[in-house]
């Protein structure tokens, strides 16, 4: 493990461009692999999680390679995935695992999934349950975890499934299984989650409809589907931009432009909540990239104010709470968050990991079952960590959030390992050096 001390920083200035969206990158490769013919992807995130998806799809027969800065995928067609010769190593990536389990569920192949220590603790029952109803069978490790073996069913049985937990991964797993399932597979979403699967599958030619009824979304996919290849431009990842938006908001004197930020309304909650806290975020050059709304964001330092965060916003910023907690730590007054049970089953238990990390950096807070209550410093630098390094628990977002805390601290913040950052944001440290130079 490589520990790193993130030192107090001067203002963040200039222009940076964040890498491609992780969710869209995974899906670009997967849907390209299921199309008949050649798809071209520009702006793909070359993070470890996405590379795990690429390796798994190659092991199941797709041809995936680079052409200059673009990625090329020659698909096998829906129903054409081959049985891999070895276990698929999913590394740290829950998205790769759950979405690929969905794909495998309706192919007549047997696949073993393995992952790192973090992924092996994460719950897979949430996908095993609906995919079993469709006909797939599973031999998971105790507690419904990885490593696991699964056998797909071809033809699988279409189901109507009401999501018991607000999860785009579970929604996507069922819809992807539905691609190779004759008939109509239906997912009912009581709370909307990120909708990249729906938007992109339509773009690849799937017969997919979305109906809104009494606040719920009813998504139907007609199988079996024929997907045609696509040229895709992946917009920048709002989840990556969030670290810089918070950093520029809390470091005095900052005036930073973050280019090419995806602002899909199912993903942009962090920017809305920061604005409610008084952040100075201006959208420049609003446009569309790859069917998604995109803008450059100019973020200037401002004194944030503590707020009570509406739990309804949680699905649209589920990955951004760790860094929001850092913003709250620098705000004037108290920030109260709730409805965050899902954070406990991410790459780490993000509520307890951030509670411990911020407490270690001198931030007064209370950890509740479903949220944190944070007393802000009113703009005074956080104390930082003296001797004990912050534990990141193999979680990229804990590492990057505490890096941001270090910038706004008196003593700096030592992070026990920066390696996990490469799962989603390989050039984070370089961009940080550039912006804070
Ligand atoms: C993702 C969905 C989210 C998010 C993850 C990526 C996706 O998980 O935390 O980083 O690409 O579908 P859940 O939908 O399980 O909350």
Coordinates of C-alpha atoms and ligand atoms in Angstrom, one line a residue:
X1 CA 0.0 0.0 0.0
X2 CA 1.3 3.5 -0.9
X3 CA 0.3 6.0 1.7
X4 CA 0.2 9.7 0.7
X5 CA -0.1 13.0 2.6
X6 CA -2.4 15.5 1.0
X7 CA -1.1 18.8 2.0
X8 CA -3.0 22.1 2.5
X9 CA -3.3 23.7 -0.8
X10 CA -3.4 27.1 -2.4
X11 CA -6.4 28.0 -4.6
X12 CA -7.5 25.6 -7.4
X13 CA -7.5 27.5 -10.7
X14 CA -7.4 27.0 -14.4
X15 CA -9.2 24.3 -16.4
X16 CA -9.3 20.6 -16.0
X17 CA -11.2 17.9 -17.9
X18 CA -12.5 14.9 -15.9
X19 CA -12.3 11.4 -17.5
X20 CA -15.3 9.5 -18.9
X21 CA -18.3 8.5 -17.0
X22 CA -17.8 5.1 -15.3
X23 CA -21.4 3.9 -15.6
X24 CA -21.6 4.8 -19.3
X25 CA -18.2 3.3 -20.0
X26 CA -19.2 -0.1 -18.6
X27 CA -22.4 0.0 -20.5
X28 CA -20.8 1.1 -23.8
X29 CA -18.5 -2.0 -23.7
X30 CA -21.3 -4.4 -22.7
X31 CA -23.9 -3.2 -25.2
X32 CA -21.2 -3.0 -27.9
X33 CA -20.3 -6.6 -27.1
X34 CA -23.9 -7.6 -27.6
X35 CA -24.4 -5.8 -30.9
X36 CA -23.8 -7.5 -34.2
X37 CA -20.9 -5.5 -35.8
X38 CA -18.4 -2.9 -34.7
X39 CA -19.0 -0.1 -32.2
X40 CA -16.6 2.8 -31.6
X41 CA -16.3 4.5 -28.2
X42 CA -14.5 7.8 -27.6
X43 CA -13.9 9.1 -24.1
X44 CA -14.0 5.7 -22.4
X45 CA -12.9 5.7 -18.8
X46 CA -9.7 3.7 -18.7
X47 CA -10.1 2.9 -15.0
X48 CA -9.6 -0.5 -13.5
X49 CA -13.3 -1.2 -13.0
X50 CA -14.0 -0.6 -16.7
X51 CA -11.0 -2.6 -17.7
X52 CA -12.4 -5.5 -15.7
X53 CA -15.6 -5.3 -17.7
X54 CA -13.6 -5.3 -20.9
X55 CA -11.5 -8.3 -19.9
X56 CA -14.7 -10.3 -18.9
X57 CA -16.4 -9.5 -22.2
X58 CA -13.3 -10.6 -24.1
X59 CA -13.3 -13.8 -22.1
X60 CA -16.9 -14.4 -23.3
X61 CA -16.0 -13.9 -27.0
X62 CA -16.2 -10.1 -27.8
X63 CA -13.3 -8.5 -29.6
X64 CA -12.3 -5.3 -27.8
X65 CA -9.3 -3.2 -28.7
X66 CA -8.0 0.4 -29.1
X67 CA -7.7 2.5 -32.2
X68 CA -5.8 5.6 -31.3
X69 CA -7.7 7.2 -28.4
X70 CA -10.9 5.3 -29.3
X71 CA -12.0 1.9 -28.2
X72 CA -13.4 -0.6 -30.8
X73 CA -15.8 -3.4 -29.9
X74 CA -16.8 -6.2 -32.2
X75 CA -19.9 -7.7 -30.7
X76 CA -21.1 -11.3 -30.7
X77 CA -24.8 -10.5 -30.8
X78 CA -27.4 -11.0 -28.1
X79 CA -27.4 -14.7 -27.2
X80 CA -23.9 -15.1 -28.5
X81 CA -21.8 -14.9 -25.3
X82 CA -19.4 -17.9 -24.9
X83 CA -18.6 -19.7 -21.7
X84 CA -15.3 -18.3 -20.4
X85 CA -12.5 -20.7 -19.7
X86 CA -11.6 -19.2 -16.4
X87 CA -13.3 -17.3 -13.5
X88 CA -14.0 -13.7 -14.3
X89 CA -12.0 -11.5 -12.0
X90 CA -14.2 -8.4 -11.2
X91 CA -11.5 -6.7 -9.1
X92 CA -13.2 -3.9 -7.0
X93 CA -16.2 -3.4 -9.4
X94 CA -19.8 -4.0 -8.2
X95 CA -21.1 -2.6 -11.5
X96 CA -19.2 -5.0 -13.6
X97 CA -20.3 -7.9 -11.4
X98 CA -24.0 -7.2 -11.2
X99 CA -24.5 -6.2 -14.8
X100 CA -22.6 -9.1 -16.2
X101 CA -24.5 -11.5 -13.9
X102 CA -27.6 -10.1 -15.6
X103 CA -26.2 -10.8 -19.0
X104 CA -25.0 -14.3 -18.2
X105 CA -28.4 -15.2 -16.6
X106 CA -30.1 -15.6 -19.9
X107 CA -27.2 -17.3 -21.8
X108 CA -26.8 -21.0 -21.4
X109 CA -23.3 -20.8 -20.0
X110 CA -21.7 -21.4 -16.6
X111 CA -19.5 -18.6 -15.2
X112 CA -17.5 -18.1 -12.0
X113 CA -17.1 -14.5 -10.6
X114 CA -14.4 -13.5 -8.2
X115 CA -13.4 -10.1 -6.8
X116 CA -11.1 -8.4 -4.3
X117 CA -11.6 -8.2 -0.5
X118 CA -14.0 -5.3 -0.8
X119 CA -16.2 -6.7 -3.5
X120 CA -16.3 -10.1 -1.8
X121 CA -18.1 -8.5 1.2
X122 CA -20.8 -6.9 -1.0
X123 CA -24.3 -8.3 -1.2
X124 CA -25.2 -10.1 -4.4
X125 CA -28.6 -11.5 -3.2
X126 CA -30.2 -8.4 -4.7
X127 CA -29.4 -9.7 -8.2
X128 CA -29.4 -13.4 -7.4
X129 CA -33.0 -13.2 -6.3
X130 CA -34.6 -11.8 -9.5
X131 CA -32.2 -13.6 -11.8
X132 CA -33.1 -16.9 -10.1
X133 CA -36.7 -16.2 -10.8
X134 CA -35.8 -15.9 -14.5
X135 CA -34.2 -19.4 -14.4
X136 CA -30.6 -18.9 -13.6
X137 CA -29.0 -20.9 -10.8
X138 CA -26.3 -19.8 -8.3
X139 CA -23.8 -21.2 -5.9
X140 CA -22.7 -18.1 -4.0
X141 CA -20.3 -17.9 -1.0
X142 CA -22.0 -17.6 2.5
X143 CA -24.2 -14.5 2.8
X144 CA -24.9 -14.4 -1.0
X145 CA -21.4 -13.1 -1.8
X146 CA -18.5 -13.6 -4.2
X147 CA -16.8 -15.8 -5.2
X148 CA -19.8 -17.4 -6.8
X149 CA -20.7 -19.7 -9.6
X150 CA -23.7 -19.2 -11.8
X151 CA -25.4 -21.1 -14.6
X152 CA -27.6 -19.1 -17.0
X153 CA -30.8 -20.4 -18.5
X154 CA -31.6 -20.1 -22.2
X155 CA -34.4 -19.4 -22.8
X156 CA -34.9 -17.6 -19.6
X157 CA -38.4 -16.6 -18.3
X158 CA -39.5 -13.0 -18.4
X159 CA -40.5 -11.5 -15.1
X160 CA -42.1 -8.4 -13.7
X161 CA -39.9 -7.2 -10.9
X162 CA -40.4 -4.4 -8.4
X163 CA -37.1 -3.1 -7.1
X164 CA -36.9 -3.6 -3.3
X165 CA -33.9 -1.3 -3.1
X166 CA -33.2 1.9 -5.2
X167 CA -30.4 0.4 -7.3
X168 CA -29.5 1.1 -10.9
X169 CA -27.3 -2.0 -10.8
X170 CA -30.2 -4.3 -9.9
X171 CA -32.5 -2.6 -12.4
X172 CA -29.9 -3.0 -15.1
X173 CA -29.1 -6.7 -14.2
X174 CA -32.8 -7.6 -14.8
X175 CA -33.1 -5.5 -18.0
X176 CA -29.9 -7.0 -19.4
X177 CA -31.1 -10.5 -18.6
X178 CA -34.3 -9.5 -20.5
X179 CA -32.4 -8.8 -23.7
X180 CA -32.0 -12.5 -24.4
X181 CA -35.3 -13.5 -22.9
X182 CA -38.3 -14.1 -25.2
X183 CA -41.2 -11.8 -24.1
X184 CA -41.5 -8.7 -22.0
X185 CA -39.3 -8.3 -18.9
X186 CA -40.6 -5.5 -16.7
X187 CA -38.8 -3.6 -13.9
X188 CA -40.8 -1.3 -11.6
X189 CA -38.8 1.4 -10.0
X190 CA -40.5 3.1 -7.1
X191 CA -37.6 5.6 -6.8
X192 CA -35.8 6.7 -10.0
X193 CA -32.2 5.8 -10.3
X194 CA -29.6 6.6 -13.0
X195 CA -31.1 5.8 -16.3
X196 CA -28.1 5.2 -18.6
X197 CA -29.1 1.6 -19.3
X198 CA -32.5 2.7 -20.6
X199 CA -31.2 5.6 -22.7
X200 CA -28.3 3.6 -24.2
X201 CA -30.2 0.3 -24.9
X202 CA -32.7 2.4 -26.9
X203 CA -29.8 3.9 -28.8
X204 CA -28.5 0.4 -29.6
X205 CA -32.0 -0.4 -31.0
X206 CA -33.6 -2.3 -28.2
X207 CA -37.4 -2.2 -27.9
X208 CA -37.5 -0.6 -24.5
X209 CA -40.3 1.6 -23.1
X210 CA -40.5 3.7 -19.9
X211 CA -43.9 4.6 -18.4
X212 CA -44.3 7.0 -15.5
X213 CA -47.2 6.2 -13.2
X214 CA -47.9 7.7 -9.8
X215 CA -44.2 8.6 -9.3
X216 CA -43.0 5.1 -10.3
X217 CA -41.2 4.2 -13.4
X218 CA -42.2 1.0 -15.3
X219 CA -39.6 -0.1 -17.7
X220 CA -40.3 -2.8 -20.2
X221 CA -37.9 -4.6 -22.5
X222 CA -39.0 -6.8 -25.4
X223 CA -36.8 -9.8 -25.9
X224 CA -35.1 -11.2 -27.6
X225 CA -33.5 -8.1 -28.9
X226 CA -31.3 -7.4 -31.8
X227 CA -28.8 -4.7 -31.0
X228 CA -27.0 -2.7 -33.8
X229 CA -23.6 -1.2 -33.3
X230 CA -23.2 2.4 -32.2
X231 CA -20.6 5.2 -32.1
X232 CA -20.6 6.6 -28.6
X233 CA -19.0 9.6 -27.0
X234 CA -18.8 9.2 -23.3
X235 CA -19.4 12.4 -21.3
X236 CA -17.2 13.3 -18.3
X237 CA -18.1 11.7 -15.0
X238 CA -20.1 13.9 -12.6
X239 CA -19.0 11.7 -9.8
X240 CA -15.3 12.5 -10.6
X241 CA -16.1 16.2 -11.1
X242 CA -17.7 16.3 -7.7
X243 CA -14.3 16.0 -5.9
X244 CA -13.0 19.1 -7.7
X245 CA -16.3 21.0 -7.3
X246 CA -16.0 20.5 -3.5
X247 CA -12.3 21.2 -3.5
X248 CA -12.8 24.5 -5.3
X249 CA -15.7 25.4 -3.1
X250 CA -13.8 25.0 0.1
X251 CA -10.3 26.2 -0.7
X252 CA -10.2 30.0 -0.5
X253 CA -9.4 31.9 -3.7
X254 CA -10.3 29.0 -6.0
X255 CA -11.7 29.7 -9.4
X256 CA -11.7 26.4 -11.4
X257 CA -13.4 25.3 -14.6
X258 CA -14.2 21.6 -14.8
X259 CA -14.9 20.7 -18.4
X260 CA -17.2 18.2 -20.0
X261 CA -19.3 17.3 -16.9
X262 CA -22.2 14.9 -17.5
X263 CA -25.4 16.4 -15.9
X264 CA -28.0 13.7 -16.4
X265 CA -30.7 14.7 -13.9
X266 CA -30.4 11.2 -12.3
X267 CA -26.8 12.0 -11.5
X268 CA -26.5 15.7 -10.8
X269 CA -27.8 15.8 -7.2
X270 CA -24.4 16.8 -5.8
X271 CA -24.4 20.0 -7.7
X272 CA -27.9 20.9 -6.7
X273 CA -27.1 20.2 -3.0
X274 CA -23.9 22.2 -3.1
X275 CA -25.8 25.1 -4.7
X276 CA -28.3 24.9 -1.8
X277 CA -25.4 25.1 0.6
X278 CA -24.3 28.3 -1.1
X279 CA -21.7 27.0 -3.6
X280 CA -20.9 29.2 -6.5
X281 CA -21.2 26.9 -9.5
X282 CA -21.9 28.3 -12.9
X283 CA -22.9 26.1 -15.9
X284 CA -21.1 27.1 -19.1
X285 CA -21.7 26.0 -22.7
X286 CA -24.5 23.6 -21.9
X287 CA -24.7 21.0 -24.6
X288 CA -25.4 17.3 -25.4
X289 CA -22.8 14.7 -25.6
X290 CA -23.7 11.1 -26.5
X291 CA -27.4 11.8 -25.7
X292 CA -26.6 13.2 -22.2
X293 CA -26.7 16.8 -21.0
X294 CA -23.2 18.1 -20.5
X295 CA -21.7 21.5 -19.4
X296 CA -18.4 23.0 -18.2
X297 CA -18.7 24.0 -14.5
X298 CA -17.0 27.2 -13.2
X299 CA -16.6 26.7 -9.5
X300 CA -15.5 29.6 -7.2
X301 CA -14.7 29.4 -3.5
X302 CA -17.6 30.4 -1.3
X303 CA -18.6 30.0 2.3
X304 CA -20.9 27.0 2.4
X305 CA -23.8 26.8 4.9
X306 CA -24.9 23.6 6.6
X307 CA -28.3 22.3 5.5
X308 CA -30.6 19.3 6.1
X309 CA -30.2 17.2 2.9
X310 CA -33.5 16.0 1.5
X311 CA -33.3 12.2 1.4
X312 CA -35.2 12.2 -2.0
X313 CA -32.0 13.5 -3.6
X314 CA -30.0 10.4 -2.5
X315 CA -30.3 8.2 -5.6
X316 CA -29.1 11.1 -7.8
X317 CA -25.9 11.5 -5.8
X318 CA -25.5 8.1 -4.1
X319 CA -21.7 8.0 -4.7
X320 CA -21.1 11.7 -3.8
X321 CA -21.9 11.6 -0.1
X322 CA -18.3 11.0 1.0
X323 CA -17.2 14.2 -0.6
X324 CA -20.4 16.1 0.4
X325 CA -19.4 15.2 4.0
X326 CA -16.1 17.0 3.5
X327 CA -18.0 20.1 2.2
X328 CA -20.2 19.9 5.3
X329 CA -17.2 19.8 7.5
X330 CA -16.1 23.2 6.1
X331 CA -19.6 24.7 6.1
X332 CA -21.1 27.2 8.6
X333 CA -23.4 25.3 10.9
X334 CA -24.7 21.8 10.9
X335 CA -25.4 19.5 8.0
X336 CA -27.8 16.6 8.6
X337 CA -28.1 13.7 6.1
X338 CA -30.5 10.7 6.3
X339 CA -31.7 7.9 4.1
X340 CA -28.2 6.7 3.4
X341 CA -28.4 3.0 4.4
X342 CA -27.1 2.0 0.9
X343 CA -23.8 3.7 1.6
X344 CA -23.0 0.9 4.1
X345 CA -22.8 -1.7 1.2
X346 CA -20.7 0.3 -1.3
X347 CA -17.0 -0.4 -1.9
X348 CA -16.7 0.1 1.9
X349 CA -19.2 1.0 4.6
X350 CA -19.0 4.7 3.6
X351 CA -20.9 6.0 6.6
X352 CA -18.5 4.4 9.1
X353 CA -15.4 4.9 7.0
X354 CA -16.1 8.7 6.5
X355 CA -17.2 9.1 10.2
X356 CA -13.9 7.6 11.3
X357 CA -11.8 9.5 8.7
X358 CA -13.4 12.9 9.4
X359 CA -13.3 12.3 13.2
X360 CA -9.6 11.5 12.8
X361 CA -9.1 14.8 11.0
X362 CA -10.7 16.7 13.8
X363 CA -14.3 17.1 12.5
X364 CA -17.1 16.9 15.2
X365 CA -19.8 14.6 14.0
X366 CA -22.4 12.0 14.9
X367 CA -22.9 8.7 13.0
X368 CA -26.5 7.6 12.8
X369 CA -27.8 4.3 11.3
X370 CA -28.7 6.1 8.0
X371 CA -26.6 9.2 7.9
X372 CA -24.1 11.6 9.5
X373 CA -24.7 14.8 11.4
X374 CA -21.7 17.1 10.8
X375 CA -20.7 20.3 12.6
X376 CA -19.0 22.5 10.1
X377 CA -15.9 24.6 10.9
X378 CA -17.4 27.8 9.4
X379 CA -14.6 27.9 6.9
X380 CA -11.7 27.5 9.3
X381 CA -9.2 24.8 8.1
X382 CA -9.8 21.3 9.4
X383 CA -7.2 20.1 11.8
X384 CA -6.0 17.2 9.6
X385 CA -4.3 14.0 10.7
X386 CA -1.2 14.1 12.8
X387 CA 0.2 10.5 13.0
X388 CA -2.5 8.0 12.1
X389 CA -3.3 7.6 8.4
X390 CA -6.9 7.6 7.3
X391 CA -8.1 4.1 6.5
X392 CA -9.6 3.9 3.0
X393 CA -10.8 0.3 3.1
X394 CA -10.0 -0.3 -0.6
X395 CA -12.5 2.5 -1.5
X396 CA -11.5 5.0 -4.1
X397 CA -14.1 7.5 -3.1
X398 CA -12.9 7.6 0.6
X399 CA -9.4 8.1 -0.6
X400 CA -10.3 11.0 -2.9
X401 CA -12.7 12.6 -0.4
X402 CA -10.0 12.7 2.3
X403 CA -7.6 14.0 -0.3
X404 CA -10.0 17.0 -0.7
X405 CA -10.2 17.3 3.1
X406 CA -6.4 17.5 3.2
X407 CA -6.4 20.5 0.8
X408 CA -8.5 22.4 3.3
X409 CA -6.7 21.3 6.4
X410 CA -4.0 22.8 8.7
X411 CA -1.8 19.8 9.0
X412 CA -2.6 17.8 5.8
X413 CA -4.4 14.4 5.7
X414 CA -2.5 11.2 5.4
X415 CA -4.4 8.5 3.4
X416 CA -3.2 4.9 3.9
X417 CA -3.5 4.0 0.2
X418 CA -4.0 5.9 -3.0
X419 CA -4.1 2.8 -5.2
X420 CA -7.9 2.3 -5.1
X421 CA -8.2 5.7 -6.9
X422 CA -7.2 4.0 -10.2
X423 CA -10.5 2.1 -10.2
X424 CA -12.5 5.2 -11.3
X425 CA -10.2 8.2 -11.7
X426 CA -6.6 7.2 -12.8
X427 CA -5.4 10.7 -13.3
X428 CA -6.9 12.2 -10.1
X429 CA -3.5 13.0 -8.6
X430 CA -2.2 14.6 -11.8
X431 CA -5.2 16.8 -12.2
X432 CA -5.0 17.8 -8.5
X433 CA -1.4 18.8 -9.0
X434 CA -2.3 20.8 -12.1
X435 CA -5.3 22.6 -10.5
X436 CA -3.6 23.4 -7.2
X437 CA -0.2 24.4 -8.7
Ligands
LIG1 C1 -24.0 2.3 -10.7 C2 -25.0 2.4 -9.8 C3 -24.8 2.8 -8.4 C4 -23.5 3.4 -8.1 C5 -22.3 2.7 -8.8 C6 -22.6 2.6 -10.3 C7 -24.3 1.9 -12.1 O1 -25.0 1.6 -7.6 O2 -23.2 3.4 -6.7 O3 -21.1 3.4 -8.5 O4 -23.4 2.1 -13.0 O5 -25.4 1.4 -12.3 P1 -26.5 1.2 -7.1 O6 -27.3 1.4 -8.2 O7 -26.4 -0.2 -6.7 O8 -26.8 2.1 -6.0

